[in-house]
Amino acid sequence: MDKQNLIEQIKSKKELDIYYDYLLGQEVWYFQNNGPDFSSDYDQFKKFISKNLKIPFNNISIVGSAKTRYSFSPSKNFSEFHEESDFDLIIVSRRLFYNIWEAYRQISNNQFLHGYEYKCGNVFQGFVSLKDDDKTYGNETLENWQKLILSFKAELQLKFNIQHEINYRIYSDWESVEAYHLKGISKLKNTLDETN
């Protein structure tokens, strides 16, 4: 689907339908663009992440422009996935969410936590967002997370041809995933309405 058709679809559909049609499910543009057996490739990717992070298979999902080809972020004007794009991965795990949140709390009690307000806003919405090279502040939980991610990063890149930085967004539950994305879709639809 080209950009203009996608914009028309988003303008005409309800937020929940857009969430179901474009952000959930097996169709991932990145894998469709990189091989004929894309559904199986996505399954293999989810199995790989599931085994390495010890997260149930169905609690893993790709979102963002790697999923849809175009960014749904209201500020990015449907920019297409490119070499500098992040690979956005949803992990739903109450255990991981609370462990990371507690790590942030411990750090902020003793020193300046970079991006404190941003991190607090994310926690309020039911998720934490982590990248491979985030500062760990000497915190054991964050250091262990980073070691775990780095232990399989090279294999992940080689096996699935993913050279992009991965943004791990860890949610407390699927309700928080849905609420966050419905809010973003609503903003996107409002932006489209204002430009016409």
PDB file of C-alpha atoms in Angstrom:
ATOM      1  CA  MET A   1       0.000   0.000   0.000  1.00  0.00           C
ATOM      2  CA  ASP A   2       1.379   3.401  -0.892  1.00  0.00           C
ATOM      3  CA  LYS A   3       1.468   6.385   1.441  1.00  0.00           C
ATOM      4  CA  GLN A   4      -1.574   8.181   0.029  1.00  0.00           C
ATOM      5  CA  ASN A   5      -3.781   5.074   0.194  1.00  0.00           C
ATOM      6  CA  LEU A   6      -2.667   4.502   3.782  1.00  0.00           C
ATOM      7  CA  ILE A   7      -3.548   8.090   4.711  1.00  0.00           C
ATOM      8  CA  GLU A   8      -7.027   7.674   3.186  1.00  0.00           C
ATOM      9  CA  GLN A   9      -7.521   4.409   5.100  1.00  0.00           C
ATOM     10  CA  ILE A  10      -6.507   6.041   8.380  1.00  0.00           C
ATOM     11  CA  LYS A  11      -8.805   9.004   7.788  1.00  0.00           C
ATOM     12  CA  SER A  12     -11.792   6.757   7.104  1.00  0.00           C
ATOM     13  CA  LYS A  13     -11.323   4.066   9.784  1.00  0.00           C
ATOM     14  CA  LYS A  14     -11.961   4.149  13.525  1.00  0.00           C
ATOM     15  CA  GLU A  15      -8.975   4.166  15.896  1.00  0.00           C
ATOM     16  CA  LEU A  16      -9.570   0.616  17.147  1.00  0.00           C
ATOM     17  CA  ASP A  17      -9.851  -0.738  13.595  1.00  0.00           C
ATOM     18  CA  ILE A  18      -6.554   0.937  12.660  1.00  0.00           C
ATOM     19  CA  TYR A  19      -4.920  -0.574  15.756  1.00  0.00           C
ATOM     20  CA  TYR A  20      -6.159  -4.067  14.817  1.00  0.00           C
ATOM     21  CA  ASP A  21      -5.532  -3.752  11.078  1.00  0.00           C
ATOM     22  CA  TYR A  22      -2.066  -2.208  11.112  1.00  0.00           C
ATOM     23  CA  LEU A  23      -0.403  -2.701  14.491  1.00  0.00           C
ATOM     24  CA  LEU A  24      -1.377  -6.236  15.480  1.00  0.00           C
ATOM     25  CA  GLY A  25      -1.122  -9.438  13.496  1.00  0.00           C
ATOM     26  CA  GLN A  26       1.458 -11.228  11.401  1.00  0.00           C
ATOM     27  CA  GLU A  27       1.984  -8.800   8.522  1.00  0.00           C
ATOM     28  CA  VAL A  28       5.298  -7.056   9.111  1.00  0.00           C
ATOM     29  CA  TRP A  29       6.532  -4.849   6.277  1.00  0.00           C
ATOM     30  CA  TYR A  30      10.195  -5.341   7.222  1.00  0.00           C
ATOM     31  CA  PHE A  31       9.990  -9.109   6.766  1.00  0.00           C
ATOM     32  CA  GLN A  32       7.776  -8.825   3.668  1.00  0.00           C
ATOM     33  CA  ASN A  33      10.445  -6.574   2.183  1.00  0.00           C
ATOM     34  CA  ASN A  34      13.295  -8.978   3.004  1.00  0.00           C
ATOM     35  CA  GLY A  35      12.140 -12.383   1.814  1.00  0.00           C
ATOM     36  CA  PRO A  36       9.257 -14.452   0.457  1.00  0.00           C
ATOM     37  CA  ASP A  37       8.609 -16.491   3.621  1.00  0.00           C
ATOM     38  CA  PHE A  38       7.815 -13.428   5.730  1.00  0.00           C
ATOM     39  CA  SER A  39       5.190 -14.972   8.032  1.00  0.00           C
ATOM     40  CA  SER A  40       7.528 -17.805   9.003  1.00  0.00           C
ATOM     41  CA  ASP A  41      10.410 -15.312   9.385  1.00  0.00           C
ATOM     42  CA  TYR A  42       8.351 -13.255  11.822  1.00  0.00           C
ATOM     43  CA  ASP A  43       7.461 -16.387  13.788  1.00  0.00           C
ATOM     44  CA  GLN A  44      11.139 -17.337  13.943  1.00  0.00           C
ATOM     45  CA  PHE A  45      12.019 -13.826  15.094  1.00  0.00           C
ATOM     46  CA  LYS A  46       9.416 -13.977  17.886  1.00  0.00           C
ATOM     47  CA  LYS A  47      10.630 -17.445  18.944  1.00  0.00           C
ATOM     48  CA  PHE A  48      14.188 -16.157  19.072  1.00  0.00           C
ATOM     49  CA  ILE A  49      13.222 -13.197  21.284  1.00  0.00           C
ATOM     50  CA  SER A  50      10.917 -15.382  23.382  1.00  0.00           C
ATOM     51  CA  LYS A  51      13.651 -17.902  24.168  1.00  0.00           C
ATOM     52  CA  ASN A  52      16.334 -15.311  24.858  1.00  0.00           C
ATOM     53  CA  LEU A  53      14.200 -13.039  27.045  1.00  0.00           C
ATOM     54  CA  LYS A  54      12.078 -15.853  28.535  1.00  0.00           C
ATOM     55  CA  ILE A  55       8.907 -14.032  27.467  1.00  0.00           C
ATOM     56  CA  PRO A  56       5.831 -15.858  26.066  1.00  0.00           C
ATOM     57  CA  PHE A  57       5.759 -15.893  22.249  1.00  0.00           C
ATOM     58  CA  ASN A  58       2.429 -14.053  22.077  1.00  0.00           C
ATOM     59  CA  ASN A  59       3.735 -11.239  24.290  1.00  0.00           C
ATOM     60  CA  ILE A  60       6.111 -10.018  21.587  1.00  0.00           C
ATOM     61  CA  SER A  61       5.231  -7.740  18.694  1.00  0.00           C
ATOM     62  CA  ILE A  62       6.929  -5.419  16.220  1.00  0.00           C
ATOM     63  CA  VAL A  63       5.383  -1.962  15.807  1.00  0.00           C
ATOM     64  CA  GLY A  64       6.385   1.314  14.197  1.00  0.00           C
ATOM     65  CA  SER A  65       7.613   1.809  10.667  1.00  0.00           C
ATOM     66  CA  ALA A  66       9.284  -1.634  10.581  1.00  0.00           C
ATOM     67  CA  LYS A  67       5.766  -3.024  10.945  1.00  0.00           C
ATOM     68  CA  THR A  68       3.840  -0.720   8.614  1.00  0.00           C
ATOM     69  CA  ARG A  69       6.592   0.787   6.389  1.00  0.00           C
ATOM     70  CA  TYR A  70       5.454   4.280   7.403  1.00  0.00           C
ATOM     71  CA  SER A  71       5.672   5.894  10.827  1.00  0.00           C
ATOM     72  CA  PHE A  72       2.337   6.509  12.548  1.00  0.00           C
ATOM     73  CA  SER A  73       3.922   9.046  14.891  1.00  0.00           C
ATOM     74  CA  PRO A  74       1.978  12.317  14.432  1.00  0.00           C
ATOM     75  CA  SER A  75       5.228  14.319  14.316  1.00  0.00           C
ATOM     76  CA  LYS A  76       6.922  12.225  11.590  1.00  0.00           C
ATOM     77  CA  ASN A  77       4.510  12.825   8.693  1.00  0.00           C
ATOM     78  CA  PHE A  78       4.379   9.141   7.632  1.00  0.00           C
ATOM     79  CA  SER A  79       8.148   8.981   7.148  1.00  0.00           C
ATOM     80  CA  GLU A  80       9.225   5.721   5.535  1.00  0.00           C
ATOM     81  CA  PHE A  81      11.386   3.141   7.316  1.00  0.00           C
ATOM     82  CA  HIS A  82      15.028   3.905   6.455  1.00  0.00           C
ATOM     83  CA  GLU A  83      18.598   3.062   7.436  1.00  0.00           C
ATOM     84  CA  GLU A  84      18.521   5.269  10.548  1.00  0.00           C
ATOM     85  CA  SER A  85      15.113   4.045  11.762  1.00  0.00           C
ATOM     86  CA  ASP A  86      14.803   2.214  15.064  1.00  0.00           C
ATOM     87  CA  PHE A  87      13.298  -1.235  15.165  1.00  0.00           C
ATOM     88  CA  ASP A  88      10.451  -0.918  17.706  1.00  0.00           C
ATOM     89  CA  LEU A  89       9.731  -4.072  19.676  1.00  0.00           C
ATOM     90  CA  ILE A  90       6.903  -4.516  22.176  1.00  0.00           C
ATOM     91  CA  ILE A  91       7.480  -6.874  25.090  1.00  0.00           C
ATOM     92  CA  VAL A  92       4.558  -7.436  27.454  1.00  0.00           C
ATOM     93  CA  SER A  93       5.870  -8.539  30.845  1.00  0.00           C
ATOM     94  CA  ARG A  94       4.610  -7.314  34.198  1.00  0.00           C
ATOM     95  CA  ARG A  95       7.740  -8.782  35.856  1.00  0.00           C
ATOM     96  CA  LEU A  96      10.201  -6.942  33.594  1.00  0.00           C
ATOM     97  CA  PHE A  97       8.194  -3.720  33.695  1.00  0.00           C
ATOM     98  CA  TYR A  98       8.218  -3.584  37.514  1.00  0.00           C
ATOM     99  CA  ASN A  99      11.872  -4.629  37.745  1.00  0.00           C
ATOM    100  CA  ILE A 100      12.964  -1.788  35.433  1.00  0.00           C
ATOM    101  CA  TRP A 101      10.649   0.698  37.129  1.00  0.00           C
ATOM    102  CA  GLU A 102      12.112  -0.251  40.521  1.00  0.00           C
ATOM    103  CA  ALA A 103      15.628   0.166  39.099  1.00  0.00           C
ATOM    104  CA  TYR A 104      14.713   3.695  37.942  1.00  0.00           C
ATOM    105  CA  ARG A 105      13.316   4.492  41.389  1.00  0.00           C
ATOM    106  CA  GLN A 106      16.484   3.305  43.130  1.00  0.00           C
ATOM    107  CA  ILE A 107      18.681   5.323  40.785  1.00  0.00           C
ATOM    108  CA  SER A 108      16.614   8.519  41.107  1.00  0.00           C
ATOM    109  CA  ASN A 109      16.790   8.294  44.914  1.00  0.00           C
ATOM    110  CA  ASN A 110      20.583   8.516  44.804  1.00  0.00           C
ATOM    111  CA  GLN A 111      21.524  10.454  41.670  1.00  0.00           C
ATOM    112  CA  PHE A 112      20.267  12.278  38.608  1.00  0.00           C
ATOM    113  CA  LEU A 113      18.341   9.950  36.289  1.00  0.00           C
ATOM    114  CA  HIS A 114      18.766  11.165  32.704  1.00  0.00           C
ATOM    115  CA  GLY A 115      15.361  11.722  31.053  1.00  0.00           C
ATOM    116  CA  TYR A 116      13.559  11.504  34.406  1.00  0.00           C
ATOM    117  CA  GLU A 117      10.357  13.260  33.284  1.00  0.00           C
ATOM    118  CA  TYR A 118      10.202  11.270  30.040  1.00  0.00           C
ATOM    119  CA  LYS A 119      10.700   7.998  31.946  1.00  0.00           C
ATOM    120  CA  CYS A 120       8.054   8.974  34.523  1.00  0.00           C
ATOM    121  CA  GLY A 121       5.592   9.793  31.738  1.00  0.00           C
ATOM    122  CA  ASN A 122       6.216   6.379  30.169  1.00  0.00           C
ATOM    123  CA  VAL A 123       5.743   4.543  33.488  1.00  0.00           C
ATOM    124  CA  PHE A 124       2.489   6.461  34.004  1.00  0.00           C
ATOM    125  CA  GLN A 125       1.324   5.031  30.648  1.00  0.00           C
ATOM    126  CA  GLY A 126       2.332   1.493  31.641  1.00  0.00           C
ATOM    127  CA  PHE A 127       5.673   0.984  29.880  1.00  0.00           C
ATOM    128  CA  VAL A 128       9.419   1.527  30.019  1.00  0.00           C
ATOM    129  CA  SER A 129      11.542   2.058  26.928  1.00  0.00           C
ATOM    130  CA  LEU A 130      15.095   0.674  26.680  1.00  0.00           C
ATOM    131  CA  LYS A 131      17.864   0.717  24.082  1.00  0.00           C
ATOM    132  CA  ASP A 132      21.031  -1.395  23.956  1.00  0.00           C
ATOM    133  CA  ASP A 133      23.318   1.479  24.910  1.00  0.00           C
ATOM    134  CA  ASP A 134      21.247   3.169  27.634  1.00  0.00           C
ATOM    135  CA  LYS A 135      23.159   4.287  30.708  1.00  0.00           C
ATOM    136  CA  THR A 136      22.982   1.710  33.542  1.00  0.00           C
ATOM    137  CA  TYR A 137      24.194   3.935  36.434  1.00  0.00           C
ATOM    138  CA  GLY A 138      25.827   0.849  37.966  1.00  0.00           C
ATOM    139  CA  ASN A 139      22.354  -0.573  38.714  1.00  0.00           C
ATOM    140  CA  GLU A 140      22.399  -4.386  38.743  1.00  0.00           C
ATOM    141  CA  THR A 141      18.985  -4.784  37.075  1.00  0.00           C
ATOM    142  CA  LEU A 142      19.860  -2.463  34.186  1.00  0.00           C
ATOM    143  CA  GLU A 143      23.334  -3.975  33.824  1.00  0.00           C
ATOM    144  CA  ASN A 144      21.880  -7.498  33.680  1.00  0.00           C
ATOM    145  CA  TRP A 145      19.337  -6.383  31.061  1.00  0.00           C
ATOM    146  CA  GLN A 146      22.062  -4.833  28.939  1.00  0.00           C
ATOM    147  CA  LYS A 147      24.289  -7.927  29.218  1.00  0.00           C
ATOM    148  CA  LEU A 148      21.362 -10.128  28.208  1.00  0.00           C
ATOM    149  CA  ILE A 149      20.545  -8.005  25.146  1.00  0.00           C
ATOM    150  CA  LEU A 150      24.177  -7.777  24.065  1.00  0.00           C
ATOM    151  CA  SER A 151      24.623 -11.547  24.478  1.00  0.00           C
ATOM    152  CA  PHE A 152      22.312 -12.246  21.522  1.00  0.00           C
ATOM    153  CA  LYS A 153      22.534  -8.987  19.527  1.00  0.00           C
ATOM    154  CA  ALA A 154      25.074 -10.279  16.967  1.00  0.00           C
ATOM    155  CA  GLU A 155      23.109 -13.487  16.375  1.00  0.00           C
ATOM    156  CA  LEU A 156      19.873 -11.507  15.991  1.00  0.00           C
ATOM    157  CA  GLN A 157      21.493  -9.208  13.407  1.00  0.00           C
ATOM    158  CA  LEU A 158      22.980 -12.096  11.475  1.00  0.00           C
ATOM    159  CA  LYS A 159      19.980 -14.403  11.589  1.00  0.00           C
ATOM    160  CA  PHE A 160      17.326 -11.811  10.716  1.00  0.00           C
ATOM    161  CA  ASN A 161      19.389  -9.184   8.881  1.00  0.00           C
ATOM    162  CA  ILE A 162      18.436  -6.481  11.387  1.00  0.00           C
ATOM    163  CA  GLN A 163      21.168  -3.844  11.495  1.00  0.00           C
ATOM    164  CA  HIS A 164      18.946  -1.216  13.125  1.00  0.00           C
ATOM    165  CA  GLU A 165      19.020  -0.194  16.757  1.00  0.00           C
ATOM    166  CA  ILE A 166      16.268  -2.014  18.615  1.00  0.00           C
ATOM    167  CA  ASN A 167      14.027  -0.070  20.956  1.00  0.00           C
ATOM    168  CA  TYR A 168      12.606  -2.475  23.557  1.00  0.00           C
ATOM    169  CA  ARG A 169       9.357  -1.068  24.893  1.00  0.00           C
ATOM    170  CA  ILE A 170       8.318  -3.168  27.886  1.00  0.00           C
ATOM    171  CA  TYR A 171       4.648  -2.878  28.836  1.00  0.00           C
ATOM    172  CA  SER A 172       2.980  -4.005  32.040  1.00  0.00           C
ATOM    173  CA  ASP A 173      -0.013  -5.454  30.141  1.00  0.00           C
ATOM    174  CA  TRP A 174      -1.784  -5.494  26.766  1.00  0.00           C
ATOM    175  CA  GLU A 175      -4.351  -2.925  27.936  1.00  0.00           C
ATOM    176  CA  SER A 176      -1.502  -0.415  28.255  1.00  0.00           C
ATOM    177  CA  VAL A 177      -0.273  -1.301  24.753  1.00  0.00           C
ATOM    178  CA  GLU A 178      -3.726  -0.674  23.321  1.00  0.00           C
ATOM    179  CA  ALA A 179      -4.312   2.560  25.269  1.00  0.00           C
ATOM    180  CA  TYR A 180      -0.946   4.008  24.188  1.00  0.00           C
ATOM    181  CA  HIS A 181      -1.441   3.220  20.510  1.00  0.00           C
ATOM    182  CA  LEU A 182      -5.082   4.323  20.400  1.00  0.00           C
ATOM    183  CA  LYS A 183      -4.005   7.669  21.852  1.00  0.00           C
ATOM    184  CA  GLY A 184      -1.311   8.008  19.158  1.00  0.00           C
ATOM    185  CA  ILE A 185      -3.716   7.016  16.381  1.00  0.00           C
ATOM    186  CA  SER A 186      -6.254   9.570  17.616  1.00  0.00           C
ATOM    187  CA  LYS A 187      -3.575  12.302  17.493  1.00  0.00           C
ATOM    188  CA  LEU A 188      -2.570  11.157  14.005  1.00  0.00           C
ATOM    189  CA  LYS A 189      -6.178  11.312  12.771  1.00  0.00           C
ATOM    190  CA  ASN A 190      -6.587  14.803  14.290  1.00  0.00           C
ATOM    191  CA  THR A 191      -3.396  15.955  12.563  1.00  0.00           C
ATOM    192  CA  LEU A 192      -4.711  14.653   9.233  1.00  0.00           C
ATOM    193  CA  ASP A 193      -8.065  16.399   9.795  1.00  0.00           C
ATOM    194  CA  GLU A 194      -6.314  19.705  10.571  1.00  0.00           C
ATOM    195  CA  THR A 195      -4.262  19.596   7.368  1.00  0.00           C
ATOM    196  CA  ASN A 196      -7.404  19.339   5.201  1.00  0.00           C
TER     197      ASN A 196
END
